[in-house]
Amino acid sequence: LVAPGPEAGALSGTTRAALLERLSQAGLTLVPSAQLALERAEAVLVCNAVQGVVAVRAIGSHSYPVDHWAVTRLREIEAELD
């Protein structure tokens, strides 16, 4: 999994921190990246404390599956946080 870090403008919020901790516990690794190649991504999601984990359906002409395993797993992890 690849995500922008705070140096790229991502907020170091409570949802992000909790998800990162649980990802690590689940054996998944997040690679911080200031430059994301969204056109090569298998799936894209955003998260925040209000909406939780939200799958992105499309950016421009690129479509992404909302049922990708990474989206599903992050939603499961998010549900465990409640």
mmCIF file of N, CA and C in Angstrom:
data_model
loop_
_atom_site.group_PDB
_atom_site.id
_atom_site.type_symbol
_atom_site.label_atom_id
_atom_site.label_comp_id
_atom_site.label_asym_id
_atom_site.label_seq_id
_atom_site.Cartn_x
_atom_site.Cartn_y
_atom_site.Cartn_z
ATOM 1 N N LEU A 1 0.847 -1.172 0.000
ATOM 2 C CA LEU A 1 0.000 0.000 0.000
ATOM 3 C C LEU A 1 0.890 1.231 0.000
ATOM 4 N N VAL A 2 0.508 2.208 -0.779
ATOM 5 C CA VAL A 2 1.285 3.440 -0.912
ATOM 6 C C VAL A 2 0.376 4.610 -0.558
ATOM 7 N N ALA A 3 0.915 5.549 0.212
ATOM 8 C CA ALA A 3 0.126 6.722 0.592
ATOM 9 C C ALA A 3 1.047 7.912 0.771
ATOM 10 N N PRO A 4 0.509 9.106 0.536
ATOM 11 C CA PRO A 4 1.326 10.288 0.794
ATOM 12 C C PRO A 4 1.511 10.469 2.294
ATOM 13 N N GLY A 5 2.664 10.966 2.675
ATOM 14 C CA GLY A 5 2.931 11.262 4.074
ATOM 15 C C GLY A 5 2.686 12.725 4.359
ATOM 16 N N PRO A 6 2.875 13.133 5.598
ATOM 17 C CA PRO A 6 2.672 14.541 5.960
ATOM 18 C C PRO A 6 3.526 15.506 5.142
ATOM 19 N N GLU A 7 4.720 15.066 4.726
ATOM 20 C CA GLU A 7 5.576 15.935 3.925
ATOM 21 C C GLU A 7 4.976 16.228 2.557
ATOM 22 N N ALA A 8 4.008 15.420 2.140
ATOM 23 C CA ALA A 8 3.336 15.626 0.857
ATOM 24 C C ALA A 8 1.983 16.314 1.030
ATOM 25 N N GLY A 9 1.675 16.711 2.270
ATOM 26 C CA GLY A 9 0.430 17.424 2.507
ATOM 27 C C GLY A 9 -0.664 16.611 3.168
ATOM 28 N N ALA A 10 -0.444 15.304 3.376
ATOM 29 C CA ALA A 10 -1.451 14.485 4.045
ATOM 30 C C ALA A 10 -1.485 14.848 5.528
ATOM 31 N N LEU A 11 -2.666 14.951 6.070
ATOM 32 C CA LEU A 11 -2.796 15.265 7.484
ATOM 33 C C LEU A 11 -2.474 14.035 8.333
ATOM 34 N N SER A 12 -1.803 14.258 9.431
ATOM 35 C CA SER A 12 -1.508 13.173 10.372
ATOM 36 C C SER A 12 -2.635 13.110 11.396
ATOM 37 N N GLY A 13 -3.821 12.762 10.917
ATOM 38 C CA GLY A 13 -4.997 12.755 11.773
ATOM 39 C C GLY A 13 -5.157 11.465 12.561
ATOM 40 N N THR A 14 -6.180 11.443 13.398
ATOM 41 C CA THR A 14 -6.420 10.291 14.263
ATOM 42 C C THR A 14 -6.829 9.056 13.468
ATOM 43 N N THR A 15 -7.633 9.228 12.423
ATOM 44 C CA THR A 15 -8.051 8.083 11.612
ATOM 45 C C THR A 15 -6.851 7.481 10.901
ATOM 46 N N ARG A 16 -6.033 8.309 10.311
ATOM 47 C CA ARG A 16 -4.835 7.831 9.625
ATOM 48 C C ARG A 16 -3.917 7.088 10.592
ATOM 49 N N ALA A 17 -3.687 7.672 11.752
ATOM 50 C CA ALA A 17 -2.808 7.041 12.743
ATOM 51 C C ALA A 17 -3.348 5.688 13.189
ATOM 52 N N ALA A 18 -4.639 5.622 13.443
ATOM 53 C CA ALA A 18 -5.245 4.357 13.881
ATOM 54 C C ALA A 18 -5.181 3.306 12.784
ATOM 55 N N LEU A 19 -5.463 3.698 11.545
ATOM 56 C CA LEU A 19 -5.399 2.748 10.433
ATOM 57 C C LEU A 19 -3.973 2.261 10.203
ATOM 58 N N LEU A 20 -3.000 3.167 10.293
ATOM 59 C CA LEU A 20 -1.606 2.772 10.105
ATOM 60 C C LEU A 20 -1.167 1.761 11.161
ATOM 61 N N GLU A 21 -1.562 1.999 12.387
ATOM 62 C CA GLU A 21 -1.210 1.065 13.465
ATOM 63 C C GLU A 21 -1.832 -0.304 13.214
ATOM 64 N N ARG A 22 -3.102 -0.335 12.829
ATOM 65 C CA ARG A 22 -3.786 -1.612 12.581
ATOM 66 C C ARG A 22 -3.245 -2.307 11.339
ATOM 67 N N LEU A 23 -2.871 -1.543 10.317
ATOM 68 C CA LEU A 23 -2.259 -2.141 9.121
ATOM 69 C C LEU A 23 -0.997 -2.890 9.505
ATOM 70 N N SER A 24 -0.190 -2.267 10.320
ATOM 71 C CA SER A 24 1.049 -2.891 10.771
ATOM 72 C C SER A 24 0.757 -4.174 11.542
ATOM 73 N N GLN A 25 -0.212 -4.135 12.432
ATOM 74 C CA GLN A 25 -0.601 -5.317 13.211
ATOM 75 C C GLN A 25 -1.123 -6.433 12.309
ATOM 76 N N ALA A 26 -1.747 -6.057 11.183
ATOM 77 C CA ALA A 26 -2.294 -7.043 10.241
ATOM 78 C C ALA A 26 -1.240 -7.561 9.274
ATOM 79 N N GLY A 27 0.007 -7.065 9.426
ATOM 80 C CA GLY A 27 1.085 -7.529 8.558
ATOM 81 C C GLY A 27 1.154 -6.833 7.219
ATOM 82 N N LEU A 28 0.444 -5.722 7.064
ATOM 83 C CA LEU A 28 0.471 -4.953 5.823
ATOM 84 C C LEU A 28 1.411 -3.776 5.998
ATOM 85 N N THR A 29 2.107 -3.414 4.953
ATOM 86 C CA THR A 29 3.076 -2.336 5.012
ATOM 87 C C THR A 29 2.602 -1.153 4.189
ATOM 88 N N LEU A 30 2.683 0.015 4.775
ATOM 89 C CA LEU A 30 2.373 1.241 4.063
ATOM 90 C C LEU A 30 3.684 1.907 3.695
ATOM 91 N N VAL A 31 3.836 2.220 2.422
ATOM 92 C CA VAL A 31 5.040 2.885 1.931
ATOM 93 C C VAL A 31 4.689 4.348 1.704
ATOM 94 N N PRO A 32 5.282 5.253 2.496
ATOM 95 C CA PRO A 32 5.014 6.674 2.257
ATOM 96 C C PRO A 32 5.617 7.115 0.929
ATOM 97 N N SER A 33 4.881 7.917 0.203
ATOM 98 C CA SER A 33 5.369 8.405 -1.076
ATOM 99 C C SER A 33 4.833 9.809 -1.303
ATOM 100 N N ALA A 34 5.710 10.717 -1.654
ATOM 101 C CA ALA A 34 5.295 12.082 -1.952
ATOM 102 C C ALA A 34 4.687 12.174 -3.341
ATOM 103 N N GLN A 35 4.996 11.202 -4.187
ATOM 104 C CA GLN A 35 4.522 11.231 -5.562
ATOM 105 C C GLN A 35 3.781 9.932 -5.857
ATOM 106 N N LEU A 36 2.488 10.028 -6.041
ATOM 107 C CA LEU A 36 1.681 8.853 -6.310
ATOM 108 C C LEU A 36 1.356 8.762 -7.793
ATOM 109 N N ALA A 37 1.499 7.583 -8.339
ATOM 110 C CA ALA A 37 1.162 7.346 -9.749
ATOM 111 C C ALA A 37 -0.249 6.772 -9.803
ATOM 112 N N LEU A 38 -1.232 7.638 -9.705
ATOM 113 C CA LEU A 38 -2.617 7.190 -9.625
ATOM 114 C C LEU A 38 -3.063 6.441 -10.870
ATOM 115 N N GLU A 39 -2.470 6.754 -12.017
ATOM 116 C CA GLU A 39 -2.866 6.047 -13.241
ATOM 117 C C GLU A 39 -2.435 4.585 -13.199
ATOM 118 N N ARG A 40 -1.481 4.236 -12.330
ATOM 119 C CA ARG A 40 -1.034 2.843 -12.201
ATOM 120 C C ARG A 40 -1.635 2.149 -10.991
ATOM 121 N N ALA A 41 -2.416 2.856 -10.202
ATOM 122 C CA ALA A 41 -2.979 2.291 -8.977
ATOM 123 C C ALA A 41 -4.047 1.248 -9.286
ATOM 124 N N GLU A 42 -4.060 0.197 -8.482
ATOM 125 C CA GLU A 42 -5.116 -0.817 -8.600
ATOM 126 C C GLU A 42 -6.404 -0.324 -7.962
ATOM 127 N N ALA A 43 -6.277 0.460 -6.905
ATOM 128 C CA ALA A 43 -7.429 1.023 -6.198
ATOM 129 C C ALA A 43 -6.972 2.310 -5.525
ATOM 130 N N VAL A 44 -7.918 3.199 -5.288
ATOM 131 C CA VAL A 44 -7.632 4.461 -4.623
ATOM 132 C C VAL A 44 -8.698 4.672 -3.556
ATOM 133 N N LEU A 45 -8.259 5.139 -2.394
ATOM 134 C CA LEU A 45 -9.220 5.445 -1.348
ATOM 135 C C LEU A 45 -8.767 6.668 -0.588
ATOM 136 N N VAL A 46 -9.702 7.256 0.106
ATOM 137 C CA VAL A 46 -9.416 8.366 0.999
ATOM 138 C C VAL A 46 -10.038 8.016 2.350
ATOM 139 N N CYS A 47 -9.525 8.629 3.400
ATOM 140 C CA CYS A 47 -10.128 8.383 4.711
ATOM 141 C C CYS A 47 -10.048 9.639 5.550
ATOM 142 N N ASN A 48 -11.029 9.777 6.419
ATOM 143 C CA ASN A 48 -11.011 10.847 7.414
ATOM 144 C C ASN A 48 -11.919 10.441 8.566
ATOM 145 N N ALA A 49 -11.886 11.212 9.627
ATOM 146 C CA ALA A 49 -12.637 10.862 10.834
ATOM 147 C C ALA A 49 -14.144 10.949 10.637
ATOM 148 N N VAL A 50 -14.600 11.766 9.701
ATOM 149 C CA VAL A 50 -16.039 11.937 9.498
ATOM 150 C C VAL A 50 -16.621 10.841 8.612
ATOM 151 N N GLN A 51 -15.984 10.576 7.463
ATOM 152 C CA GLN A 51 -16.532 9.613 6.502
ATOM 153 C C GLN A 51 -15.889 8.242 6.585
ATOM 154 N N GLY A 52 -14.780 8.115 7.271
ATOM 155 C CA GLY A 52 -14.090 6.831 7.335
ATOM 156 C C GLY A 52 -13.389 6.532 6.025
ATOM 157 N N VAL A 53 -13.307 5.242 5.687
ATOM 158 C CA VAL A 53 -12.639 4.800 4.459
ATOM 159 C C VAL A 53 -13.636 4.873 3.301
ATOM 160 N N VAL A 54 -13.266 5.609 2.267
ATOM 161 C CA VAL A 54 -14.142 5.784 1.099
ATOM 162 C C VAL A 54 -13.353 5.426 -0.153
ATOM 163 N N ALA A 55 -13.885 4.508 -0.926
ATOM 164 C CA ALA A 55 -13.250 4.128 -2.189
ATOM 165 C C ALA A 55 -13.511 5.199 -3.238
ATOM 166 N N VAL A 56 -12.496 5.491 -4.027
ATOM 167 C CA VAL A 56 -12.617 6.453 -5.129
ATOM 168 C C VAL A 56 -12.981 5.667 -6.381
ATOM 169 N N ARG A 57 -14.070 6.036 -7.027
ATOM 170 C CA ARG A 57 -14.525 5.329 -8.227
ATOM 171 C C ARG A 57 -13.738 5.722 -9.473
ATOM 172 N N ALA A 58 -13.379 7.004 -9.568
ATOM 173 C CA ALA A 58 -12.671 7.467 -10.756
ATOM 174 C C ALA A 58 -11.967 8.786 -10.466
ATOM 175 N N ILE A 59 -10.855 8.981 -11.170
ATOM 176 C CA ILE A 59 -10.163 10.265 -11.202
ATOM 177 C C ILE A 59 -9.905 10.536 -12.674
ATOM 178 N N GLY A 60 -10.539 11.573 -13.185
ATOM 179 C CA GLY A 60 -10.441 11.848 -14.615
ATOM 180 C C GLY A 60 -10.989 10.669 -15.403
ATOM 181 N N SER A 61 -10.198 10.152 -16.324
ATOM 182 C CA SER A 61 -10.648 9.031 -17.157
ATOM 183 C C SER A 61 -10.264 7.669 -16.571
ATOM 184 N N HIS A 62 -9.579 7.654 -15.426
ATOM 185 C CA HIS A 62 -9.174 6.395 -14.790
ATOM 186 C C HIS A 62 -10.246 5.929 -13.806
ATOM 187 N N SER A 63 -10.717 4.701 -13.986
ATOM 188 C CA SER A 63 -11.696 4.102 -13.073
ATOM 189 C C SER A 63 -10.991 3.123 -12.149
ATOM 190 N N TYR A 64 -11.531 2.979 -10.944
ATOM 191 C CA TYR A 64 -10.955 2.077 -9.947
ATOM 192 C C TYR A 64 -12.057 1.216 -9.351
ATOM 193 N N PRO A 65 -11.750 -0.058 -9.029
ATOM 194 C CA PRO A 65 -12.766 -0.927 -8.425
ATOM 195 C C PRO A 65 -12.991 -0.546 -6.966
ATOM 196 N N VAL A 66 -14.244 -0.452 -6.576
ATOM 197 C CA VAL A 66 -14.552 -0.122 -5.178
ATOM 198 C C VAL A 66 -14.551 -1.367 -4.295
ATOM 199 N N ASP A 67 -14.439 -2.546 -4.908
ATOM 200 C CA ASP A 67 -14.434 -3.794 -4.142
ATOM 201 C C ASP A 67 -13.047 -4.438 -4.102
ATOM 202 N N HIS A 68 -12.008 -3.663 -4.356
ATOM 203 C CA HIS A 68 -10.632 -4.166 -4.321
ATOM 204 C C HIS A 68 -10.329 -4.680 -2.918
ATOM 205 N N TRP A 69 -9.469 -5.703 -2.804
ATOM 206 C CA TRP A 69 -9.170 -6.304 -1.500
ATOM 207 C C TRP A 69 -8.624 -5.286 -0.508
ATOM 208 N N ALA A 70 -7.853 -4.315 -0.955
ATOM 209 C CA ALA A 70 -7.276 -3.331 -0.035
ATOM 210 C C ALA A 70 -8.360 -2.441 0.567
ATOM 211 N N VAL A 71 -9.326 -2.040 -0.242
ATOM 212 C CA VAL A 71 -10.436 -1.230 0.252
ATOM 213 C C VAL A 71 -11.246 -2.039 1.253
ATOM 214 N N THR A 72 -11.539 -3.280 0.899
ATOM 215 C CA THR A 72 -12.302 -4.152 1.787
ATOM 216 C C THR A 72 -11.585 -4.348 3.110
ATOM 217 N N ARG A 73 -10.280 -4.625 3.071
ATOM 218 C CA ARG A 73 -9.513 -4.863 4.299
ATOM 219 C C ARG A 73 -9.439 -3.607 5.164
ATOM 220 N N LEU A 74 -9.239 -2.449 4.548
ATOM 221 C CA LEU A 74 -9.191 -1.211 5.333
ATOM 222 C C LEU A 74 -10.545 -0.894 5.960
ATOM 223 N N ARG A 75 -11.624 -1.222 5.285
ATOM 224 C CA ARG A 75 -12.955 -1.024 5.880
ATOM 225 C C ARG A 75 -13.161 -1.977 7.060
ATOM 226 N N GLU A 76 -12.651 -3.200 6.936
ATOM 227 C CA GLU A 76 -12.735 -4.141 8.054
ATOM 228 C C GLU A 76 -11.939 -3.619 9.260
ATOM 229 N N ILE A 77 -10.744 -3.139 8.993
ATOM 230 C CA ILE A 77 -9.913 -2.596 10.061
ATOM 231 C C ILE A 77 -10.585 -1.386 10.695
ATOM 232 N N GLU A 78 -11.162 -0.539 9.858
ATOM 233 C CA GLU A 78 -11.875 0.638 10.371
ATOM 234 C C GLU A 78 -13.027 0.220 11.287
ATOM 235 N N ALA A 79 -13.774 -0.811 10.894
ATOM 236 C CA ALA A 79 -14.902 -1.287 11.705
ATOM 237 C C ALA A 79 -14.414 -1.815 13.051
ATOM 238 N N GLU A 80 -13.237 -2.401 13.089
ATOM 239 C CA GLU A 80 -12.669 -2.904 14.342
ATOM 240 C C GLU A 80 -12.296 -1.765 15.281
ATOM 241 N N LEU A 81 -12.075 -0.588 14.747
ATOM 242 C CA LEU A 81 -11.694 0.568 15.574
ATOM 243 C C LEU A 81 -12.872 1.128 16.355
ATOM 244 N N ASP A 82 -14.081 0.897 15.857
ATOM 245 C CA ASP A 82 -15.288 1.454 16.512
ATOM 246 C C ASP A 82 -15.601 0.794 17.820
#
